[in-house]
Amino acid sequence: MTPIGHAAVSVLAGQASRRLPLWALVLGGVLPDADYAFFPFDFFMSIHRVVTHNLAFAFGAALLAAGVARREKGWAALAAFAGVVLHCLADSVMDSNAANGIGVALFWPFSGWMFSPFNLAPEVGRLERLPDLWTMLQRSAWALKWEAPVWLLAGWLWFRRWKVPVSREGETHARGMV
């Protein structure tokens, strides 16, 4: 799943609870793909979906969100943790990157076992390096047709959430200032 897909899933999950800060849920939802900063290096294929796609990383993201949050420390921590877990679950069932096994190393660093209850992605052989960008896009096209509706729904809900309400007197107020 793309980072946009993970952000969209987080936005949709945020609709279930207004207590969880959406910023922390989305941050947790995309943070596991921060390891793409190491994409140009040869070791990238051995760490992706391992070092940042596990429960230990989820706890770290929760601590980060609690440290950044001012008023909502506990809720921000819970939201960031939930975002990382959602990311891991999505990658465990839609995995087309078989470089280090199908799924995610959910219990890393204690175990390298790759968790995947089932895989919806077409099987891609074990790769030593990521292919060129064009080949990656061609292989990902099947996933984009499933992700696009999620993007659209999440985008609509996101913009609807920030719609400025109009008071009865006809005055507009910024959200939360009414």
XYZ file of C-alpha atoms in Angstrom:
178
model
C 0.000 0.000 0.000
C 1.218 3.480 -0.785
C 1.794 6.121 1.920
C -1.285 7.959 0.570
C -3.275 4.733 1.009
C -2.037 4.392 4.592
C -2.968 8.016 5.340
C -6.419 7.410 3.832
C -6.967 4.312 5.978
C -5.992 6.363 9.044
C -8.459 9.113 8.130
C -11.218 6.520 7.724
C -10.319 4.914 11.067
C -10.405 8.368 12.659
C -14.115 8.572 11.869
C -14.751 5.866 14.471
C -13.601 8.030 17.369
C -13.554 11.797 17.709
C -11.364 11.479 20.825
C -8.338 10.270 18.879
C -6.467 13.217 17.364
C -6.527 12.718 13.610
C -3.050 14.201 13.161
C -1.539 11.531 15.425
C -3.494 8.723 13.756
C -2.310 9.817 10.297
C 1.256 10.333 11.566
C 1.274 6.797 12.943
C -0.269 5.540 9.715
C 2.508 6.858 7.468
C 5.515 6.802 9.809
C 6.443 3.138 9.187
C 7.301 4.015 5.585
C 9.913 6.521 6.796
C 12.440 3.770 6.082
C 12.067 4.698 2.393
C 14.713 7.320 3.190
C 17.125 4.379 2.809
C 15.710 3.365 -0.591
C 18.950 4.091 -2.524
C 21.029 1.831 -0.281
C 21.528 -1.897 -0.876
C 20.401 -2.813 2.658
C 16.942 -1.245 2.149
C 15.343 -4.486 0.953
C 16.433 -6.302 4.112
C 15.010 -3.696 6.522
C 11.749 -2.609 4.856
C 8.696 -4.051 6.632
C 10.991 -5.179 9.440
C 12.547 -2.321 11.429
C 9.592 0.092 11.154
C 6.681 -2.331 10.749
C 6.367 -3.850 14.212
C 4.891 -3.355 17.674
C 8.155 -1.962 19.119
C 8.092 0.798 16.487
C 4.415 1.394 17.305
C 5.327 2.023 20.950
C 8.099 4.395 19.819
C 5.638 6.303 17.615
C 3.259 6.525 20.579
C 6.015 8.029 22.733
C 6.864 10.491 19.948
C 3.231 11.605 19.628
C 2.890 11.967 23.412
C 6.045 14.082 23.456
C 4.788 16.355 20.673
C 1.204 16.693 21.936
C 0.400 19.481 24.339
C -3.079 18.782 25.663
C -3.937 15.357 24.345
C -0.859 13.309 25.335
C -2.600 10.016 26.136
C -5.018 10.180 23.220
C -2.239 11.201 20.815
C -0.108 8.279 21.964
C -3.002 5.854 21.510
C -3.796 7.297 18.072
C -0.184 7.035 16.860
C 0.044 3.456 18.147
C -3.226 2.587 16.375
C -1.977 4.217 13.159
C 1.190 2.089 13.108
C -0.788 -1.071 13.888
C -3.230 -0.268 11.054
C -0.266 0.254 8.732
C 1.216 -3.106 9.732
C -2.101 -4.897 9.260
C -2.632 -3.353 5.821
C 0.878 -4.289 4.706
C 0.483 -7.802 6.049
C -2.461 -8.528 3.731
C -1.500 -6.482 0.649
C 2.167 -7.261 0.230
C 3.759 -7.338 -3.191
C 7.311 -6.782 -1.927
C 8.631 -10.281 -1.280
C 12.229 -9.221 -0.686
C 12.373 -10.427 2.899
C 9.243 -12.579 3.071
C 5.538 -11.843 2.691
C 4.065 -9.782 5.518
C 5.584 -7.695 8.295
C 7.964 -8.589 11.119
C 5.379 -7.736 13.770
C 7.475 -8.899 16.748
C 10.870 -7.607 15.596
C 13.502 -7.293 17.221
C 12.496 -10.381 19.234
C 11.509 -12.419 16.180
C 12.016 -12.064 12.437
C 8.845 -14.062 11.708
C 6.845 -12.355 8.966
C 3.150 -12.008 9.882
C 0.624 -12.338 7.056
C -2.755 -13.980 7.681
C -3.364 -13.988 3.910
C -1.979 -12.074 0.948
C -4.212 -10.291 -1.545
C -1.304 -9.150 -3.709
C -0.157 -11.017 -6.756
C 2.921 -13.058 -5.918
C 6.175 -11.367 -6.790
C 9.353 -13.403 -6.625
C 12.056 -12.722 -4.095
C 14.055 -9.677 -5.141
C 17.545 -8.622 -4.126
C 16.961 -5.010 -5.148
C 13.917 -2.942 -5.943
C 13.245 -2.691 -9.668
C 13.288 0.592 -11.549
C 10.475 3.078 -10.926
C 8.510 2.159 -14.077
C 8.484 -1.553 -13.191
C 7.427 -0.731 -9.631
C 4.528 1.380 -10.911
C 3.418 -1.394 -13.277
C 3.464 -3.934 -10.443
C 1.566 -1.541 -8.179
C -1.174 -0.705 -10.691
C -3.387 -3.549 -9.422
C -3.228 -2.073 -5.885
C -4.009 1.458 -7.000
C -7.395 0.423 -8.363
C -8.244 -0.833 -4.858
C -6.692 2.147 -3.103
C -8.216 4.911 -5.237
C -11.753 4.585 -3.797
C -10.271 4.666 -0.276
C -8.352 7.836 -1.185
C -11.496 9.487 -2.531
C -13.643 8.579 0.468
C -10.971 9.664 2.957
C -10.400 12.928 1.079
C -14.101 13.699 1.055
C -14.372 12.971 4.806
C -11.233 15.011 5.527
C -12.513 18.108 3.725
C -15.995 17.646 5.149
C -14.482 17.534 8.653
C -12.854 20.940 8.179
C -15.897 22.629 6.683
C -16.489 25.965 8.449
C -19.883 25.961 10.196
C -22.250 28.913 9.800
C -24.010 30.203 12.922
C -27.690 31.142 13.008
C -26.909 34.818 12.781
C -25.063 34.207 9.510
C -21.606 34.691 11.006
C -18.903 32.171 10.207
C -16.682 30.837 12.950
C -13.433 28.925 12.775
C -13.764 25.305 13.834
C -13.602 24.913 17.590
C -14.171 28.629 18.197
C -17.962 28.525 18.308
